[in-house]
Tab-separated table of C-alpha atoms in Angstrom:
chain	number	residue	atom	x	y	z
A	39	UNK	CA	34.248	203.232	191.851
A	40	UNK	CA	35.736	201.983	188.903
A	41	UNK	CA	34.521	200.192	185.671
A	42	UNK	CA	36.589	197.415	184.833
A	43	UNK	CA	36.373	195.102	181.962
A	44	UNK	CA	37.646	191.885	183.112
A	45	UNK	CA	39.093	188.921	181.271
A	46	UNK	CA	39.328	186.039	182.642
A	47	UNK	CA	37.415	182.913	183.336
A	48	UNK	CA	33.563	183.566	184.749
A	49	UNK	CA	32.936	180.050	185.649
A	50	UNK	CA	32.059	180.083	189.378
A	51	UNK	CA	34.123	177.277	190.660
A	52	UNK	CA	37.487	179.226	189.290
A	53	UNK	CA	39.923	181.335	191.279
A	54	UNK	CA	39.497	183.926	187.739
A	55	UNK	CA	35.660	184.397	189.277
A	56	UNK	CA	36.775	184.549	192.731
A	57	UNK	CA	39.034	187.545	191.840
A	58	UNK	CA	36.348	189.317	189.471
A	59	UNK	CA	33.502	189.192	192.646
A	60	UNK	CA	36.621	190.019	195.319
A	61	UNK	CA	36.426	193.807	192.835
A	62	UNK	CA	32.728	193.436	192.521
A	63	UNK	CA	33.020	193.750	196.498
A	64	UNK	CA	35.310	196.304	196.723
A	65	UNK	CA	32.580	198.593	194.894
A	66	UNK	CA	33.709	198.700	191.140
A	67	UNK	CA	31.291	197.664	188.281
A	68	UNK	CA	33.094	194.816	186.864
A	69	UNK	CA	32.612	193.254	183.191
A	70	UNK	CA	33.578	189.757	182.495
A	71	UNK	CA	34.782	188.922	178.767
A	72	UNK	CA	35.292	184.932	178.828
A	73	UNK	CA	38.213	183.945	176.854
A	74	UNK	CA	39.021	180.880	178.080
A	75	UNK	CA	34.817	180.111	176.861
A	76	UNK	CA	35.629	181.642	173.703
A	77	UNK	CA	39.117	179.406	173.275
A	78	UNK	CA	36.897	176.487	174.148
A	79	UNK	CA	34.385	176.908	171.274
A	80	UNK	CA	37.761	177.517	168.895
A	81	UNK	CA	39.845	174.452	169.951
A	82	UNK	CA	36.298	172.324	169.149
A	83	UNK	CA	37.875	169.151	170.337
A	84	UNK	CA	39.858	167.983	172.872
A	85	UNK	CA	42.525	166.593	171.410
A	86	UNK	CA	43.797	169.836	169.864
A	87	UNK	CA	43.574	171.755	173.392
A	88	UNK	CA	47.239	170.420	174.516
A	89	UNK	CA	48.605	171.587	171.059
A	90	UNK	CA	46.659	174.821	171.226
A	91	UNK	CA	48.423	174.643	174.859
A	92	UNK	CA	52.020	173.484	173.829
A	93	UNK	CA	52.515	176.397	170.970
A	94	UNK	CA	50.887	178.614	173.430
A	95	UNK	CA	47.619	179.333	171.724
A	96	UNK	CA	49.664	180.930	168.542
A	97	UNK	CA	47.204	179.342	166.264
A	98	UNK	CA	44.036	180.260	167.339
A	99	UNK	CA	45.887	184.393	167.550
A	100	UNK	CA	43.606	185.775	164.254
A	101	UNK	CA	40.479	184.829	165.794
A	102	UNK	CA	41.590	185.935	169.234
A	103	UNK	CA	42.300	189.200	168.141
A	104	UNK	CA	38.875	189.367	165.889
A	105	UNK	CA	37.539	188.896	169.568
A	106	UNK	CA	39.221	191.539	171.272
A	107	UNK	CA	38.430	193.754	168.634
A	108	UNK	CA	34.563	193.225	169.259
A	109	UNK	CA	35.169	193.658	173.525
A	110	UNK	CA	36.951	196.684	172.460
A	111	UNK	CA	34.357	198.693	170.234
A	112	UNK	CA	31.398	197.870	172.461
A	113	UNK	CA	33.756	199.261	176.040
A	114	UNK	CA	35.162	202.170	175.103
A	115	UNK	CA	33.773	203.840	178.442
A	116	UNK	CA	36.209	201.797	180.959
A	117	UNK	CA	38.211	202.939	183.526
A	118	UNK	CA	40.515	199.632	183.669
A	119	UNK	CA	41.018	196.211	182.175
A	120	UNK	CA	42.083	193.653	184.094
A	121	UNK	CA	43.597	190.149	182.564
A	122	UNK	CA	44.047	187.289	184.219
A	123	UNK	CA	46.241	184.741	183.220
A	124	UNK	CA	46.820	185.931	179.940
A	125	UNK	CA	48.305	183.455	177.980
A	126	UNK	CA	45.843	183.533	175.191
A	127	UNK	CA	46.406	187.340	174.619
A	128	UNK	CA	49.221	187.733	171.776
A	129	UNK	CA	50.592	191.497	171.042
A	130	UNK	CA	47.848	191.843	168.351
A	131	UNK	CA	44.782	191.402	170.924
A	132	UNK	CA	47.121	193.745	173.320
A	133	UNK	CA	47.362	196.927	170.540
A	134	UNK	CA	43.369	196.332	170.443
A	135	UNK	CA	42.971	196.881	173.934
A	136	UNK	CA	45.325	199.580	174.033
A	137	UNK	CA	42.830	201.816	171.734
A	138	UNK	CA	40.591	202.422	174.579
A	139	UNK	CA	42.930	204.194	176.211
A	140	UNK	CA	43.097	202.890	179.719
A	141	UNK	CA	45.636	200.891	182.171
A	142	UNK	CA	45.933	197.229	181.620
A	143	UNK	CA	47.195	195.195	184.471
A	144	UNK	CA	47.871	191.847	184.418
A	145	UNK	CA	47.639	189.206	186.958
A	146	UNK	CA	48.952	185.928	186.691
A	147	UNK	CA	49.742	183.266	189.778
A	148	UNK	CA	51.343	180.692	187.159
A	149	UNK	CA	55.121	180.833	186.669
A	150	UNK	CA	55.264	181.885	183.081
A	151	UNK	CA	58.861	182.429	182.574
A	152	UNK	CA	60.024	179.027	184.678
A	153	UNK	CA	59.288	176.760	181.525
A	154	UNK	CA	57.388	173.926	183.487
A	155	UNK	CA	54.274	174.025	180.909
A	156	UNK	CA	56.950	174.384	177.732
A	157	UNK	CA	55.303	177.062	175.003
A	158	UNK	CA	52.028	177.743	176.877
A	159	UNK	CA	53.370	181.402	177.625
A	160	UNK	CA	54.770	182.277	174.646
A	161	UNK	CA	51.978	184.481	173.156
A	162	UNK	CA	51.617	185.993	176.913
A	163	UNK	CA	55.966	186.345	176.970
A	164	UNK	CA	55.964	188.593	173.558
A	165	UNK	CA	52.811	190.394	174.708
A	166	UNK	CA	54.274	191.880	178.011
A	167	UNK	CA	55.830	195.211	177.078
A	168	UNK	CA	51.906	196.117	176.502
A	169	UNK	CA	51.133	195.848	180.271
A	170	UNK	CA	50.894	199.152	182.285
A	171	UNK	CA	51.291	196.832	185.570
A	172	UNK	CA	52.186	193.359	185.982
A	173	UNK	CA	51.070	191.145	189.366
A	174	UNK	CA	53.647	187.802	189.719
A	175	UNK	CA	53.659	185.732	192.669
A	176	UNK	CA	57.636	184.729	192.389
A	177	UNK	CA	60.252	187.128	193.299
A	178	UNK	CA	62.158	185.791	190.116
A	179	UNK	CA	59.160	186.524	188.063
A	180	UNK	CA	59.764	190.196	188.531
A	181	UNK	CA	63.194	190.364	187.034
A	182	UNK	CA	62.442	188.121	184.408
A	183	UNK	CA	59.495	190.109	183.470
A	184	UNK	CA	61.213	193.172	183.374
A	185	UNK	CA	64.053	191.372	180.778
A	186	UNK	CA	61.546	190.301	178.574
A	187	UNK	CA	59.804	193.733	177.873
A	188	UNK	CA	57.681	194.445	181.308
A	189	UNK	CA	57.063	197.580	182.314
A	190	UNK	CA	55.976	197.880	185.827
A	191	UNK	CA	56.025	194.530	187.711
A	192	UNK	CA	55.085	194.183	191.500
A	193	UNK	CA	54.892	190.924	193.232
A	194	UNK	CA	52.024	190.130	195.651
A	195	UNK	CA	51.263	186.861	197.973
A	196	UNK	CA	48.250	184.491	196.544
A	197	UNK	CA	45.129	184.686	198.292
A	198	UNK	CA	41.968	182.850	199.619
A	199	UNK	CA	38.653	184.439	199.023
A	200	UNK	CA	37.065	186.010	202.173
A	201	UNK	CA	33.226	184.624	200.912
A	202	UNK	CA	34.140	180.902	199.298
A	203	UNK	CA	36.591	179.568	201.891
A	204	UNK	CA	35.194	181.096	204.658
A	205	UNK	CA	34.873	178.432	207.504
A	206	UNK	CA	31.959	176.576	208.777
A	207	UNK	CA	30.707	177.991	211.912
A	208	UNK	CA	30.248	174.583	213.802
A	209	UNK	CA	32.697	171.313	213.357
A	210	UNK	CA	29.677	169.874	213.935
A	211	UNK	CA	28.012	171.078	210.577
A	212	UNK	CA	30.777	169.291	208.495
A	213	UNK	CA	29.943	166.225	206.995
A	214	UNK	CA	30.874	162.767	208.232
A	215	UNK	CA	32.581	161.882	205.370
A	216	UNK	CA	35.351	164.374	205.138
A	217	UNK	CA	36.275	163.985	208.543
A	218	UNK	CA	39.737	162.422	208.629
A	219	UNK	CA	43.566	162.568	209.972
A	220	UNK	CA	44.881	164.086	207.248
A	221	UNK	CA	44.114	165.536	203.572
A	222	UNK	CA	46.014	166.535	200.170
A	223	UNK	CA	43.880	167.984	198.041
A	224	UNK	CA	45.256	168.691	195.094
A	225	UNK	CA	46.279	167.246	191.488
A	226	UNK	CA	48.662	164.593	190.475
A	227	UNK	CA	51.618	166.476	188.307
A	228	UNK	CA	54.044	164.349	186.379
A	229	UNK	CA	57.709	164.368	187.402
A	230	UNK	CA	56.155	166.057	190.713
A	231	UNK	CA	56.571	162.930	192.758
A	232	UNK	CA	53.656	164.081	194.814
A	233	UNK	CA	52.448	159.839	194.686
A	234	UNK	CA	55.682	158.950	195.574
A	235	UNK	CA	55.702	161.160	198.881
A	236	UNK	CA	52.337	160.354	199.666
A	237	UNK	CA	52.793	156.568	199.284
A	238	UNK	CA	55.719	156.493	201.819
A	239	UNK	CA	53.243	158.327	204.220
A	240	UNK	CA	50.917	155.785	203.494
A	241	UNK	CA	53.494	153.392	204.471
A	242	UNK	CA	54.869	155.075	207.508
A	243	UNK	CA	51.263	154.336	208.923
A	244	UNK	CA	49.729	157.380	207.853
A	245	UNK	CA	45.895	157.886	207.127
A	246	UNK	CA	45.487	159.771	203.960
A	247	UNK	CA	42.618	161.104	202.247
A	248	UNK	CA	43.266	162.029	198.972
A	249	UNK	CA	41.778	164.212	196.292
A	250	UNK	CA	42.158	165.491	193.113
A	251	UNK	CA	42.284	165.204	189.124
A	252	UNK	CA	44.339	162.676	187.029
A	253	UNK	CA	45.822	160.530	189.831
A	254	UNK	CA	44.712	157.494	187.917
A	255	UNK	CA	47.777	158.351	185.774
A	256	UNK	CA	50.198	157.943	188.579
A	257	UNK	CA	51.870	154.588	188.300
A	258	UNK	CA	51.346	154.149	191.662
A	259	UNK	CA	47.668	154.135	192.020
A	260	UNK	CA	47.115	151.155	192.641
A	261	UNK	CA	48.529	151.705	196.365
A	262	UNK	CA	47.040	154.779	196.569
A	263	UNK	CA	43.377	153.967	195.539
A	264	UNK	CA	42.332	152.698	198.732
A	265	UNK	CA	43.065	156.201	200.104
A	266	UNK	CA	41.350	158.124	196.500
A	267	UNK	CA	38.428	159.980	197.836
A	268	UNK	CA	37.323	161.377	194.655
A	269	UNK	CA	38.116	164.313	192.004
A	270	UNK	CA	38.991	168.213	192.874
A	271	UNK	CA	36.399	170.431	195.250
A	272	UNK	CA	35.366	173.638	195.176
A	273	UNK	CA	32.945	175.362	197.166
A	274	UNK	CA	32.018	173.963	200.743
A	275	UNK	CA	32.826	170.715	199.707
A	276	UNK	CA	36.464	171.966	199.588
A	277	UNK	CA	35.924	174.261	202.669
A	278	UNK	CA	34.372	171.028	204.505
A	279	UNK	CA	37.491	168.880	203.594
A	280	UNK	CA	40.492	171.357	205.121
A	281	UNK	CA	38.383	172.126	208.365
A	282	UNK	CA	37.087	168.794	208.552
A	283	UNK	CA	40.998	166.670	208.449
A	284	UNK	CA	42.638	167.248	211.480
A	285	UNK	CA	46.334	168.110	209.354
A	286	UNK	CA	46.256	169.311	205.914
A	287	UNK	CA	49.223	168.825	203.746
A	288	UNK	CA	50.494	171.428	201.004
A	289	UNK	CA	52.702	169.895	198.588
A	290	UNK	CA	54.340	172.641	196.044
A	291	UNK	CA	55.051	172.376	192.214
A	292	UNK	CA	58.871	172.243	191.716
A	293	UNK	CA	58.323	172.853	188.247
A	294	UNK	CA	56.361	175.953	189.066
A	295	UNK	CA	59.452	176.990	191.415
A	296	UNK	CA	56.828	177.242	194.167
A	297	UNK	CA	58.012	178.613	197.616
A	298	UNK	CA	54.285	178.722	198.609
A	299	UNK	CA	50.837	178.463	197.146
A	300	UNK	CA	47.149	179.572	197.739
A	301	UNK	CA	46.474	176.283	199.738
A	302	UNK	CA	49.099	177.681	201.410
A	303	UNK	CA	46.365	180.608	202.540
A	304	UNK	CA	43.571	179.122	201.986
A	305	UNK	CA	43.939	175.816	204.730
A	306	UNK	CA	44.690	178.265	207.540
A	307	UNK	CA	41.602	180.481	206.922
A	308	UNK	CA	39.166	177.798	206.449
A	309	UNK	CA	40.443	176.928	209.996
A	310	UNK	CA	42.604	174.146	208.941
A	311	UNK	CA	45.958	173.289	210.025
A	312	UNK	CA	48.949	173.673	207.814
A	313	UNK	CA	51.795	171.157	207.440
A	314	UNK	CA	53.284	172.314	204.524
A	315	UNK	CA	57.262	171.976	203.275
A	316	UNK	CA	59.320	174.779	204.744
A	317	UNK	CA	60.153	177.137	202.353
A	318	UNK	CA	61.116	181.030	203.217
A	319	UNK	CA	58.069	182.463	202.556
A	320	UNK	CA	55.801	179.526	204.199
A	321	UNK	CA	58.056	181.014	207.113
A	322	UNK	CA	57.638	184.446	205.930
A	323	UNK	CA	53.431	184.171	206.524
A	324	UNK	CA	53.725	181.804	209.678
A	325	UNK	CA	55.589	181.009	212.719
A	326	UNK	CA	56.664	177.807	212.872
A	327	UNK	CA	54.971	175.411	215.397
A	328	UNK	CA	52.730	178.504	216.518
A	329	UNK	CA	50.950	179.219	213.216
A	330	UNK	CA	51.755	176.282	211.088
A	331	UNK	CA	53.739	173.227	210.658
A	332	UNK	CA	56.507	172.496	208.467
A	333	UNK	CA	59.018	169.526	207.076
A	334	UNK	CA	61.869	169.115	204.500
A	335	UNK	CA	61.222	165.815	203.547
A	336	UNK	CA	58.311	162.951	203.952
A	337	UNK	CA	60.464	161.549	207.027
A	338	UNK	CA	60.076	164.742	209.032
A	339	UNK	CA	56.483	164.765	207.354
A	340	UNK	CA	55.368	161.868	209.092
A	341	UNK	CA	57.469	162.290	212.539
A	342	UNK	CA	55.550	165.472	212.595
A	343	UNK	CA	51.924	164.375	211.507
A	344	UNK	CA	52.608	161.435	214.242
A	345	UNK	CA	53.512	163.733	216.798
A	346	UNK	CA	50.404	166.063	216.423
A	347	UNK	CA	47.227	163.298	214.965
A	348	UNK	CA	46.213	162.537	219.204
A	349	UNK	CA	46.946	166.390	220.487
A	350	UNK	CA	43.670	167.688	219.969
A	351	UNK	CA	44.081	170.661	222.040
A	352	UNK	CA	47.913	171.507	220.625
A	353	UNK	CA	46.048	171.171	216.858
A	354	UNK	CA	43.343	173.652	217.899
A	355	UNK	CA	45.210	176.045	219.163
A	356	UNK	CA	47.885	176.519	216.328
A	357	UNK	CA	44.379	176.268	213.430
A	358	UNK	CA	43.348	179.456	215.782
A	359	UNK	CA	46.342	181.143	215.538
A	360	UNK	CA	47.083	180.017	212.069
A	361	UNK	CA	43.156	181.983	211.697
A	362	UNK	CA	44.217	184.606	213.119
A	363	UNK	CA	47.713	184.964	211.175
A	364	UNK	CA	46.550	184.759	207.460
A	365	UNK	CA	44.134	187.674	208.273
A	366	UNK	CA	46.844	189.906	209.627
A	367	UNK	CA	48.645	189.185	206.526
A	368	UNK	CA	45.995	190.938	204.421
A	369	UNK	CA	46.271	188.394	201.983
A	370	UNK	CA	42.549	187.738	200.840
A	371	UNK	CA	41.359	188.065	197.499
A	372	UNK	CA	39.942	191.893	198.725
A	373	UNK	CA	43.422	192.560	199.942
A	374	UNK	CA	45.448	191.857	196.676
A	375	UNK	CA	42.767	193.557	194.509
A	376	UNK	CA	43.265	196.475	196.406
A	377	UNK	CA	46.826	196.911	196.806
A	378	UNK	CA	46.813	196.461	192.756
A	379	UNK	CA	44.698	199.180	192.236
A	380	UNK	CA	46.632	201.658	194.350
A	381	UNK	CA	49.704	200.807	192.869
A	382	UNK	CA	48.007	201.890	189.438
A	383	UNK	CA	46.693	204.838	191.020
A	384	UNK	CA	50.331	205.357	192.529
A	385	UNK	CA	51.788	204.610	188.821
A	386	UNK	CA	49.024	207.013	187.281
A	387	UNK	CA	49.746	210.115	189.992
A	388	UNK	CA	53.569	209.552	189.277
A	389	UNK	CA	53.188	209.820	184.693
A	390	UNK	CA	54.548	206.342	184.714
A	391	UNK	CA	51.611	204.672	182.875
A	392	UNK	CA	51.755	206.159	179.412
């Protein structure tokens, strides 16, 4: 059992939490510093978040490191500190949290060094030599973290949370309303195109149900609005919606060079069924047709979604094996935490971490 201070987000709706209670149920005391609270009380209005965001938080790095300073002098008994995200932390908050002489691993699931969010990373970027361990979802992250200072730098998959997105135990349970053909859940992204492919669904004869944050901006709402279910989930609500469509859709970030993401995990385990762009690791996780489904483009997207809406007993079978496949992976919020801490056990036994 370890004690861990923990920063990150402790809002329960947030992946941050779902990591901090996935180490809570691994058996380690865990300690939750809320920076992304403390940034909110320092930005004081929305309008200066996006700046705070576009200079990547270099503004608010004084009081940031006055704040690390007090998490440091009242935790000088930890064992570990874990950061997630860590784009507010600069290199001053870093040589803070380096006096209580402990590993710090980092674990971020953004794509900090692929430029989609412009300056957002630079505080995180200058801070990296400071890590004991790194955790990157790209392959390309780990080179490029290693260039720009990083130590130690493993990849690992994302991961659904074994407790939240656990599945309903009866279809019958869900409610009526998200019952449908087929669901995106996510958020509208500019220069994603994500309305654009979802439109010419839409108009290949599709039935969509869509949700998610800031699609109003999308120029094409107005065709999509009849289809506009409502803002993000979380919780059962979001469990309810992937086991409740009979196709799910995940649609990656470009920008974010994404070759899979956690919908990518979490629609299978929820026990719904994945039609998701073929990438080589979406065919790394699943077998194609068996597991999951996959297209290159929204023409194979629909063909496919056609093909599959009125075979109810082909759909069940590949969400059961699709079950069944993203728990063999060992890719659960349990299962990352884990193989994180052994490789800083592994780092520790072999005098890397210094």
């Amino acid at each position: 059992m370890a004690k861990i201070l923990y920063l990150g987000n402790d809002h329960p709706s947030t992946t941050s939490s779902h990591r901090a209670n996935a180490l809570r149920r691994l058996g380690h005391v865990v300690k939750v510093f809320d920076i992304d609270e403390m940034i909110g009380n320092l930005t004081l209005s929305r309008y200066l978040e996006p700046l705070h965001f576009r200079t990547g938080y270099s503004f608010l790095q004084n009081r940031v490191t006055k704040w690390t300073k007090k998490v440091v002098e009242n935790n000088r008994g930890a064992d570990l500190i874990w950061v997630n995200s860590g784009d507010k932390l600069g290199p001053r908050s870093m040589r803070e949290l380096k006096k209580i002489g402990v590993p710090i691993v980092l674990y971020n699931n953004d794509d900090p060094t692929g430029g989609r969010d412009g300056g957002r990373f630079n505080s995180l970027i200058k801070a990296l030599p400071y890590y004991d361990l790194c955790a990157v979802m790209r392959e390309t992250n780990v080179d490029e973290f290693k260039s720009k200072g990083a130590k130690n730098v493993m990849r690992v998959w994302m991961s659904y949370d074994e407790i939240l997105h656990k599945p309903y135990t009866s279809h019958a349970d869900i409610p009526h309303d998200f019952k449908t053909d087929i669901v995106f859940i996510g958020t509208w992204m500019r220069h994603e195109k994500r309305d654009e492919f979802l439109l010419e669904l839409i108009r290949g004869g599709l039935g969509l149900s869509i949700y998610g944050d800031r699609w109003k901006k999308s120029t094409h709402f107005k065709e999509l609005q009849p289809y506009y279910k409502g803002k993000s989930l979380s919780g059962s609500n979001y469990v309810a919606a992937i086991q409740g469509a009979k196709i799910c859709l995940g649609l990656l970030s470009k920008g974010n060079r994404d070759l899979h993401t956690q919908r990518s995990l979490e629609v299978p385990f929820a026990g719904g069924l994945l039609c998701a762009e073929r990438t080589s690791e979406h065919l790394d996780l699943y077998e194609e047709g068996k597991d999951a489904v996959f297209w290159s483009d929204a023409k194979e997207c629909i063909k496919v979604c056609r093909w599959l809406i009125d075979k109810d007993s082909h759909r069940k079978k590949i969400v059961y094996n699709g079950m069944q496949r993203v728990r063999s992976n060992k890719v659960g919020n349990e299962d990352v935490c884990e193989q994180i801490l052994k490789e800083v056990e592994s780092l520790k036994t072999n005098v890397v971490l210094r």
